[in-house]
Short mmCIF file of N, CA, C and O in Angstrom, two decimals:
data_model
loop_
_atom_site.label_atom_id
_atom_site.label_comp_id
_atom_site.label_asym_id
_atom_site.label_seq_id
_atom_site.Cartn_x
_atom_site.Cartn_y
_atom_site.Cartn_z
N GLN A 1 115.05 89.55 75.54
CA GLN A 1 115.80 91.00 76.13
C GLN A 1 114.22 91.25 76.57
O GLN A 1 112.95 92.02 76.32
N VAL A 2 114.28 91.69 78.07
CA VAL A 2 113.53 92.62 78.73
C VAL A 2 114.33 94.25 78.33
O VAL A 2 114.51 94.56 77.84
N GLN A 3 111.93 93.79 78.36
CA GLN A 3 111.69 96.04 77.79
C GLN A 3 111.72 95.76 79.58
O GLN A 3 110.10 95.75 79.78
N LEU A 4 111.44 97.60 79.48
CA LEU A 4 110.83 98.11 80.34
C LEU A 4 109.83 99.48 80.06
O LEU A 4 110.60 100.25 79.51
N VAL A 5 109.21 100.24 79.92
CA VAL A 5 106.81 101.52 79.06
C VAL A 5 107.60 101.16 80.07
O VAL A 5 106.24 101.41 80.87
N GLU A 6 107.59 103.12 80.42
CA GLU A 6 106.97 104.10 81.68
C GLU A 6 106.51 104.86 80.96
O GLU A 6 106.46 104.96 79.98
N SER A 7 105.66 105.55 81.70
CA SER A 7 104.76 105.96 80.43
C SER A 7 103.39 107.40 82.20
O SER A 7 104.21 106.65 83.51
N GLY A 8 103.31 107.95 82.05
CA GLY A 8 103.10 109.26 83.27
C GLY A 8 103.16 109.84 82.88
O GLY A 8 103.28 111.30 84.21
N GLY A 9 104.64 110.49 82.72
CA GLY A 9 104.74 111.65 83.02
C GLY A 9 104.66 112.75 82.52
O GLY A 9 103.60 113.50 82.04
N GLY A 10 105.13 113.31 82.71
CA GLY A 10 104.00 115.86 82.58
C GLY A 10 104.57 116.28 82.86
O GLY A 10 105.55 116.76 84.01
N LEU A 11 103.93 117.98 82.41
CA LEU A 11 104.07 118.41 83.75
C LEU A 11 103.10 119.21 84.74
O LEU A 11 102.29 118.75 84.35
N VAL A 12 103.69 120.10 86.02
CA VAL A 12 102.90 119.99 86.82
C VAL A 12 103.00 120.90 87.85
O VAL A 12 103.88 120.95 87.61
N GLN A 13 101.96 122.24 88.44
CA GLN A 13 102.58 122.44 89.31
C GLN A 13 102.93 121.90 90.96
O GLN A 13 102.93 120.76 90.96
N ALA A 14 103.92 122.89 91.42
CA ALA A 14 104.77 122.17 92.78
C ALA A 14 103.06 122.01 93.81
O ALA A 14 102.47 122.86 93.72
N GLY A 15 103.39 121.05 94.16
CA GLY A 15 102.40 121.13 95.28
C GLY A 15 101.20 119.64 94.14
O GLY A 15 99.92 118.57 95.07
N GLY A 16 100.92 119.27 94.12
CA GLY A 16 100.28 118.84 92.70
C GLY A 16 101.11 117.41 92.48
O GLY A 16 101.47 116.71 92.98
N SER A 17 100.51 116.44 91.79
CA SER A 17 100.62 115.55 91.84
C SER A 17 100.74 114.84 90.23
O SER A 17 100.17 114.90 89.12
N LEU A 18 101.65 113.79 90.18
CA LEU A 18 101.73 112.76 88.77
C LEU A 18 101.92 111.07 89.04
O LEU A 18 102.56 110.95 90.34
N GLY A 19 101.25 109.62 88.55
CA GLY A 19 101.88 108.75 88.68
C GLY A 19 102.45 108.20 87.56
O GLY A 19 102.09 108.41 86.66
N LEU A 20 103.44 107.73 87.61
CA LEU A 20 104.22 106.69 86.86
C LEU A 20 104.21 105.63 86.95
O LEU A 20 104.08 104.96 87.89
N SER A 21 104.00 104.44 85.06
CA SER A 21 103.83 103.24 85.43
C SER A 21 104.79 102.64 84.54
O SER A 21 104.74 103.60 83.71
N CYS A 22 105.97 101.40 85.38
CA CYS A 22 106.33 101.51 84.17
C CYS A 22 105.65 99.70 83.84
O CYS A 22 105.48 98.65 84.26
N ALA A 23 105.73 99.47 82.85
CA ALA A 23 105.56 97.61 81.39
C ALA A 23 106.15 97.23 81.32
O ALA A 23 107.41 97.17 80.70
N ALA A 24 106.45 95.61 82.00
CA ALA A 24 107.40 94.61 81.95
C ALA A 24 107.29 93.97 80.94
O ALA A 24 105.57 93.27 80.92
N SER A 25 107.90 93.46 80.40
CA SER A 25 108.03 92.29 78.61
C SER A 25 107.35 91.06 78.97
O SER A 25 107.55 90.18 78.74
N ARG A 26 107.98 90.37 80.68
CA ARG A 26 107.51 89.70 81.15
C ARG A 26 107.75 90.58 82.77
O ARG A 26 107.86 90.90 83.49
N SER A 27 107.45 89.21 83.63
CA SER A 27 107.20 88.28 84.99
C SER A 27 107.29 89.02 85.82
O SER A 27 108.80 88.51 86.14
N TRP A 28 106.85 90.50 87.12
CA TRP A 28 107.64 91.15 87.47
C TRP A 28 108.40 89.64 88.15
O TRP A 28 109.94 89.88 88.73
N PHE A 29 108.46 88.30 88.34
CA PHE A 29 108.41 87.49 89.20
C PHE A 29 110.53 87.22 89.16
O PHE A 29 110.75 86.87 90.31
N SER A 30 110.40 87.38 88.49
CA SER A 30 111.33 86.43 87.87
C SER A 30 112.45 88.54 87.90
O SER A 30 113.70 87.91 87.06
N PHE A 31 112.87 89.02 88.39
CA PHE A 31 113.72 89.39 89.01
C PHE A 31 113.47 90.27 90.44
O PHE A 31 112.72 89.50 91.07
N ILE A 32 113.99 90.37 91.53
CA ILE A 32 114.94 90.23 92.59
C ILE A 32 114.21 91.72 92.67
O ILE A 32 113.33 91.64 93.95
N ALA A 33 114.73 92.95 91.63
CA ALA A 33 112.99 93.77 93.01
C ALA A 33 113.61 95.02 91.62
O ALA A 33 114.04 94.54 90.41
N MET A 34 112.29 96.08 91.30
CA MET A 34 111.72 97.37 90.44
C MET A 34 112.51 97.89 91.47
O MET A 34 112.91 98.27 92.40
N GLY A 35 112.44 99.52 90.39
CA GLY A 35 112.68 99.85 91.01
C GLY A 35 112.24 102.20 89.84
O GLY A 35 111.99 101.70 88.57
N TRP A 36 112.77 102.96 90.94
CA TRP A 36 113.10 103.93 89.69
C TRP A 36 113.80 104.82 90.65
O TRP A 36 114.51 104.75 91.80
N TYR A 37 113.76 105.59 88.96
CA TYR A 37 115.56 106.29 89.50
C TYR A 37 115.20 107.57 88.58
O TYR A 37 114.46 107.92 87.96
N ARG A 38 116.29 108.17 89.69
CA ARG A 38 115.30 109.64 88.56
C ARG A 38 116.75 110.64 87.93
O ARG A 38 118.07 110.10 88.55
N GLN A 39 116.90 111.43 86.88
CA GLN A 39 118.28 112.09 86.10
C GLN A 39 117.86 113.36 85.85
O GLN A 39 117.15 113.33 85.67
N ALA A 40 118.66 114.53 86.85
CA ALA A 40 118.30 116.76 87.02
C ALA A 40 119.23 116.77 86.10
O ALA A 40 120.45 115.59 85.26
N PRO A 41 118.77 117.19 85.04
CA PRO A 41 120.03 117.80 84.40
C PRO A 41 121.14 118.59 85.40
O PRO A 41 121.43 118.77 85.74
N GLY A 42 122.30 118.52 84.21
CA GLY A 42 123.51 117.67 85.13
C GLY A 42 123.71 116.99 86.25
O GLY A 42 124.68 117.50 86.97
N LYS A 43 123.14 116.35 87.51
CA LYS A 43 123.20 115.97 88.10
C LYS A 43 123.50 113.75 88.05
O LYS A 43 123.20 113.26 86.63
N GLN A 44 124.39 113.55 88.88
CA GLN A 44 124.11 112.05 87.89
C GLN A 44 122.21 111.97 88.92
O GLN A 44 121.74 111.79 89.47
N ARG A 45 123.17 110.59 88.43
CA ARG A 45 121.45 109.94 88.29
C ARG A 45 121.15 108.65 90.10
O ARG A 45 121.49 108.94 90.63
N GLU A 46 120.13 109.00 90.69
CA GLU A 46 120.07 108.68 91.93
C GLU A 46 118.68 108.40 92.19
O GLU A 46 118.16 107.66 91.49
N LEU A 47 118.93 107.16 93.06
CA LEU A 47 118.09 106.21 93.23
C LEU A 47 116.29 106.90 94.15
O LEU A 47 116.60 107.99 94.62
N VAL A 48 114.81 106.42 93.47
CA VAL A 48 113.95 107.09 93.92
C VAL A 48 113.73 106.21 94.96
O VAL A 48 113.21 106.65 96.07
N ALA A 49 113.25 105.09 94.57
CA ALA A 49 112.47 104.01 95.16
C ALA A 49 112.49 102.40 94.04
O ALA A 49 112.66 102.58 93.90
N THR A 50 112.34 101.52 95.42
CA THR A 50 112.71 99.84 94.66
C THR A 50 111.40 99.39 95.88
O THR A 50 110.58 100.14 96.51
N ILE A 51 111.14 97.96 95.13
CA ILE A 51 110.24 97.52 96.05
C ILE A 51 110.84 96.12 94.91
O ILE A 51 111.23 95.71 94.15
N THR A 52 110.92 95.25 96.69
CA THR A 52 111.78 94.25 96.21
C THR A 52 110.61 93.20 95.54
O THR A 52 108.98 93.23 96.39
N THR A 53 110.20 92.07 95.18
CA THR A 53 108.83 90.37 94.92
C THR A 53 108.63 90.15 95.89
O THR A 53 107.63 89.68 96.24
N GLY A 54 109.12 89.69 97.59
CA GLY A 54 108.33 90.67 98.91
C GLY A 54 107.94 91.06 98.93
O GLY A 54 107.77 91.54 100.67
N ASP A 55 107.58 92.38 98.55
CA ASP A 55 107.06 94.00 98.87
C ASP A 55 107.63 94.84 99.38
O ASP A 55 107.23 95.44 100.98
N SER A 56 109.36 94.35 99.79
CA SER A 56 110.29 95.71 101.37
C SER A 56 110.24 96.34 99.89
O SER A 56 110.63 97.06 99.16
N THR A 57 109.95 97.82 100.69
CA THR A 57 110.14 99.11 99.84
C THR A 57 111.27 99.67 100.41
O THR A 57 111.40 99.69 101.90
N ASN A 58 111.78 100.84 99.57
CA ASN A 58 113.53 100.99 100.46
C ASN A 58 113.07 102.73 99.61
O ASN A 58 112.36 102.96 98.61
N TYR A 59 113.11 104.29 99.86
CA TYR A 59 112.98 105.51 99.37
C TYR A 59 113.84 106.56 99.27
O TYR A 59 114.39 106.06 100.34
N ALA A 60 114.03 107.15 98.94
CA ALA A 60 115.41 108.63 98.81
C ALA A 60 114.46 109.25 100.12
O ALA A 60 113.57 109.32 100.17
N ALA A 61 115.29 109.69 100.97
CA ALA A 61 115.02 111.09 101.69
C ALA A 61 114.54 112.24 101.40
O ALA A 61 113.41 111.74 102.85
N SER A 62 113.90 112.42 100.13
CA SER A 62 114.70 113.42 100.39
C SER A 62 112.88 113.19 99.00
O SER A 62 111.76 114.43 99.25
N VAL A 63 111.95 111.92 98.86
CA VAL A 63 110.70 111.83 98.73
C VAL A 63 109.81 111.52 99.76
O VAL A 63 108.77 110.67 99.44
N LYS A 64 110.95 109.93 100.74
CA LYS A 64 110.06 109.90 101.87
C LYS A 64 108.82 110.70 102.15
O LYS A 64 108.46 111.70 103.03
N GLY A 65 107.16 109.93 102.05
CA GLY A 65 106.92 110.23 102.26
C GLY A 65 105.59 110.96 101.38
O GLY A 65 104.06 111.21 102.07
N ARG A 66 106.08 111.39 100.68
CA ARG A 66 105.90 112.60 99.05
C ARG A 66 105.08 110.94 97.85
O ARG A 66 104.26 110.94 97.52
N PHE A 67 106.28 110.22 97.97
CA PHE A 67 106.28 109.43 96.80
C PHE A 67 105.68 108.08 97.59
O PHE A 67 106.55 107.65 98.18
N THR A 68 105.46 107.32 96.29
CA THR A 68 104.56 105.59 97.18
C THR A 68 105.22 104.21 95.41
O THR A 68 104.49 104.87 94.43
N ILE A 69 105.37 103.85 95.84
CA ILE A 69 105.71 102.63 95.09
C ILE A 69 104.69 101.46 95.42
O ILE A 69 105.47 101.00 96.18
N SER A 70 104.40 100.63 93.79
CA SER A 70 103.92 99.88 94.58
C SER A 70 103.96 98.31 92.72
O SER A 70 104.36 99.33 91.87
N ARG A 71 103.06 96.99 93.22
CA ARG A 71 104.06 96.71 91.71
C ARG A 71 102.18 96.04 91.68
O ARG A 71 101.73 96.12 92.98
N ASP A 72 101.70 95.99 90.33
CA ASP A 72 100.72 94.69 90.09
C ASP A 72 101.14 93.74 89.47
O ASP A 72 101.50 93.51 87.84
N ASN A 73 100.90 92.64 90.58
CA ASN A 73 101.51 91.30 89.48
C ASN A 73 100.96 91.07 87.99
O ASN A 73 101.51 90.25 87.22
N ALA A 74 99.42 91.12 87.83
CA ALA A 74 98.40 90.16 87.04
C ALA A 74 99.63 91.41 85.93
O ALA A 74 99.20 90.85 84.93
N LYS A 75 99.45 93.07 86.41
CA LYS A 75 99.24 93.81 84.99
C LYS A 75 101.57 93.24 85.00
O LYS A 75 101.94 94.50 83.68
N ASN A 76 102.32 93.48 85.44
CA ASN A 76 103.81 93.26 85.60
C ASN A 76 103.22 94.76 85.42
O ASN A 76 104.64 95.23 84.17
N THR A 77 103.43 95.86 86.15
CA THR A 77 103.56 97.08 85.87
C THR A 77 104.49 97.17 87.77
O THR A 77 103.85 96.79 88.80
N VAL A 78 104.91 98.45 87.78
CA VAL A 78 105.41 99.09 87.94
C VAL A 78 104.96 100.41 88.95
O VAL A 78 105.28 101.51 87.98
N THR A 79 104.05 100.81 89.99
CA THR A 79 103.86 102.49 89.93
C THR A 79 104.00 102.80 91.04
O THR A 79 104.67 103.07 92.36
N LEU A 80 104.96 104.29 90.71
CA LEU A 80 105.00 105.27 91.52
C LEU A 80 104.70 106.97 91.57
O LEU A 80 104.09 107.51 91.20
N GLN A 81 103.86 106.90 93.23
CA GLN A 81 102.57 107.65 92.77
C GLN A 81 103.68 108.70 93.86
O GLN A 81 103.85 107.96 94.29
N MET A 82 103.16 109.85 92.72
CA MET A 82 104.28 110.70 93.32
C MET A 82 102.94 112.44 93.88
O MET A 82 102.68 113.04 93.35
N ASN A 83 103.53 112.55 94.79
CA ASN A 83 102.04 113.66 95.30
C ASN A 83 103.24 114.58 96.37
O ASN A 83 104.48 114.31 95.99
N SER A 84 102.36 115.67 96.52
CA SER A 84 103.06 117.29 97.18
C SER A 84 104.51 116.85 95.94
O SER A 84 105.99 117.24 96.99
N LEU A 85 104.49 117.23 95.25
CA LEU A 85 105.74 117.58 94.07
C LEU A 85 106.49 118.48 94.04
O LEU A 85 105.30 119.86 94.50
N LYS A 86 107.82 118.61 93.79
CA LYS A 86 108.29 120.30 93.51
C LYS A 86 108.98 120.27 92.87
O LYS A 86 109.34 118.82 92.23
N PRO A 87 109.60 121.53 92.54
CA PRO A 87 110.55 121.91 91.86
C PRO A 87 111.93 120.77 91.69
O PRO A 87 112.02 120.63 90.10
N GLU A 88 112.10 120.96 92.51
CA GLU A 88 112.72 120.49 91.91
C GLU A 88 112.56 118.61 92.07
O GLU A 88 114.24 117.72 92.27
N ASP A 89 111.74 117.77 92.30
CA ASP A 89 111.97 116.10 91.87
C ASP A 89 111.41 116.82 89.95
O ASP A 89 111.64 115.69 89.23
N THR A 90 112.26 118.24 89.77
CA THR A 90 112.02 117.41 87.60
C THR A 90 113.07 116.68 87.54
O THR A 90 114.10 117.20 87.81
N ALA A 91 112.57 116.00 86.80
CA ALA A 91 113.97 115.17 86.21
C ALA A 91 113.12 113.79 85.53
O ALA A 91 112.71 113.66 84.97
N VAL A 92 114.51 112.94 84.32
CA VAL A 92 113.47 112.09 83.28
C VAL A 92 114.21 111.06 84.62
O VAL A 92 114.73 110.04 86.03
N TYR A 93 112.90 110.41 84.55
CA TYR A 93 112.11 109.20 86.12
C TYR A 93 112.44 107.95 84.60
O TYR A 93 112.01 107.60 83.82
N TYR A 94 113.33 107.05 85.93
CA TYR A 94 113.32 106.04 85.04
C TYR A 94 113.05 103.81 86.58
O TYR A 94 113.45 104.65 86.66
N CYS A 95 112.25 103.86 84.96
CA CYS A 95 112.30 102.33 85.91
C CYS A 95 112.88 101.40 85.80
O CYS A 95 114.18 101.64 84.48
N THR A 96 113.43 100.33 86.58
CA THR A 96 114.53 99.39 86.31
C THR A 96 113.98 98.97 86.85
O THR A 96 113.06 98.37 87.52
N ALA A 97 114.61 97.37 86.39
CA ALA A 97 114.23 95.58 87.09
C ALA A 97 115.27 95.14 87.42
O ALA A 97 116.78 95.59 86.46
N ARG A 98 116.06 94.69 88.38
CA ARG A 98 117.27 94.74 88.38
C ARG A 98 117.05 92.38 88.31
O ARG A 98 115.57 91.99 89.06
N GLY A 99 117.76 91.70 88.28
CA GLY A 99 117.99 89.78 87.54
C GLY A 99 118.91 89.93 87.95
O GLY A 99 119.36 90.70 89.21
N ILE A 100 119.50 88.79 87.80
CA ILE A 100 120.26 88.34 88.29
C ILE A 100 121.97 87.82 87.53
O ILE A 100 121.63 88.10 86.23
N GLY A 101 122.25 89.27 88.51
CA GLY A 101 123.96 90.22 87.34
C GLY A 101 124.36 91.03 86.24
O GLY A 101 124.60 91.51 85.34
N VAL A 102 122.25 91.77 86.55
CA VAL A 102 121.53 92.30 85.00
C VAL A 102 121.08 93.54 85.63
O VAL A 102 120.07 92.74 86.37
N ASP A 103 121.16 94.39 85.67
CA ASP A 103 119.93 95.57 85.17
C ASP A 103 119.22 95.97 84.00
O ASP A 103 120.12 95.28 82.99
N TYR A 104 117.94 96.09 84.25
CA TYR A 104 117.28 96.10 83.19
C TYR A 104 116.49 97.50 83.07
O TYR A 104 117.24 98.01 84.24
N TRP A 105 116.79 99.03 82.33
CA TRP A 105 117.05 99.80 82.63
C TRP A 105 115.18 100.22 81.34
O TRP A 105 115.41 100.13 80.60
N GLY A 106 114.46 101.29 81.53
CA GLY A 106 113.29 101.77 80.80
C GLY A 106 113.86 103.17 79.75
O GLY A 106 115.02 103.32 80.53
N GLN A 107 113.33 103.27 79.03
CA GLN A 107 114.06 104.50 78.22
C GLN A 107 113.47 106.11 79.04
O GLN A 107 113.78 107.38 77.81
N GLY A 108 112.43 106.40 79.63
CA GLY A 108 112.01 107.63 80.98
C GLY A 108 112.03 108.10 80.42
O GLY A 108 111.06 108.45 78.84
N THR A 109 111.20 108.81 81.81
CA THR A 109 109.86 109.56 81.49
C THR A 109 109.36 110.81 81.76
O THR A 109 110.65 110.74 82.84
N GLN A 110 109.81 112.30 81.39
CA GLN A 110 110.57 113.57 81.64
C GLN A 110 109.31 113.71 82.76
O GLN A 110 108.24 113.80 81.98
N VAL A 111 110.13 114.08 83.92
CA VAL A 111 108.30 114.87 84.81
C VAL A 111 109.19 116.24 85.00
O VAL A 111 110.08 116.99 85.40
N THR A 112 108.23 117.54 84.99
CA THR A 112 109.07 119.20 85.67
C THR A 112 108.05 118.95 86.21
O THR A 112 106.41 119.25 85.84
N VAL A 113 108.39 119.89 87.12
CA VAL A 113 107.69 120.48 88.19
C VAL A 113 107.64 122.08 87.90
O VAL A 113 109.19 122.94 88.47
N SER A 114 106.55 122.68 87.79
CA SER A 114 106.83 124.25 87.78
C SER A 114 106.48 124.56 88.99
O SER A 114 105.61 123.87 89.68
N SER A 115 107.48 126.10 89.81
CA SER A 115 106.98 126.41 90.97
C SER A 115 105.63 128.02 90.39
O SER A 115 105.45 128.43 89.19
#
């Protein structure tokens, strides 16, 4: 069983920055892609950013230019650097890893952006 553990959430003022980190219990090279999703109260879970093992990245239009996803193979971690945060970025952020025929999810970490 794969475990994904997120860290780095918290409370920040609008315009500020936060970094989220996700540590996997096995090598990232065993996955097809890794990424971050988020879910705000009363809304569906939505994609934030993904990165493949070939380092191709994809971002939601709402975060492009403000968020950056990256990975550290040696530490089996994926990081989401969030800059210029807005109140609408407030959500629970989930780390995910895609294997062959299966998706793994972390427990989520709360990000709250105050106006």
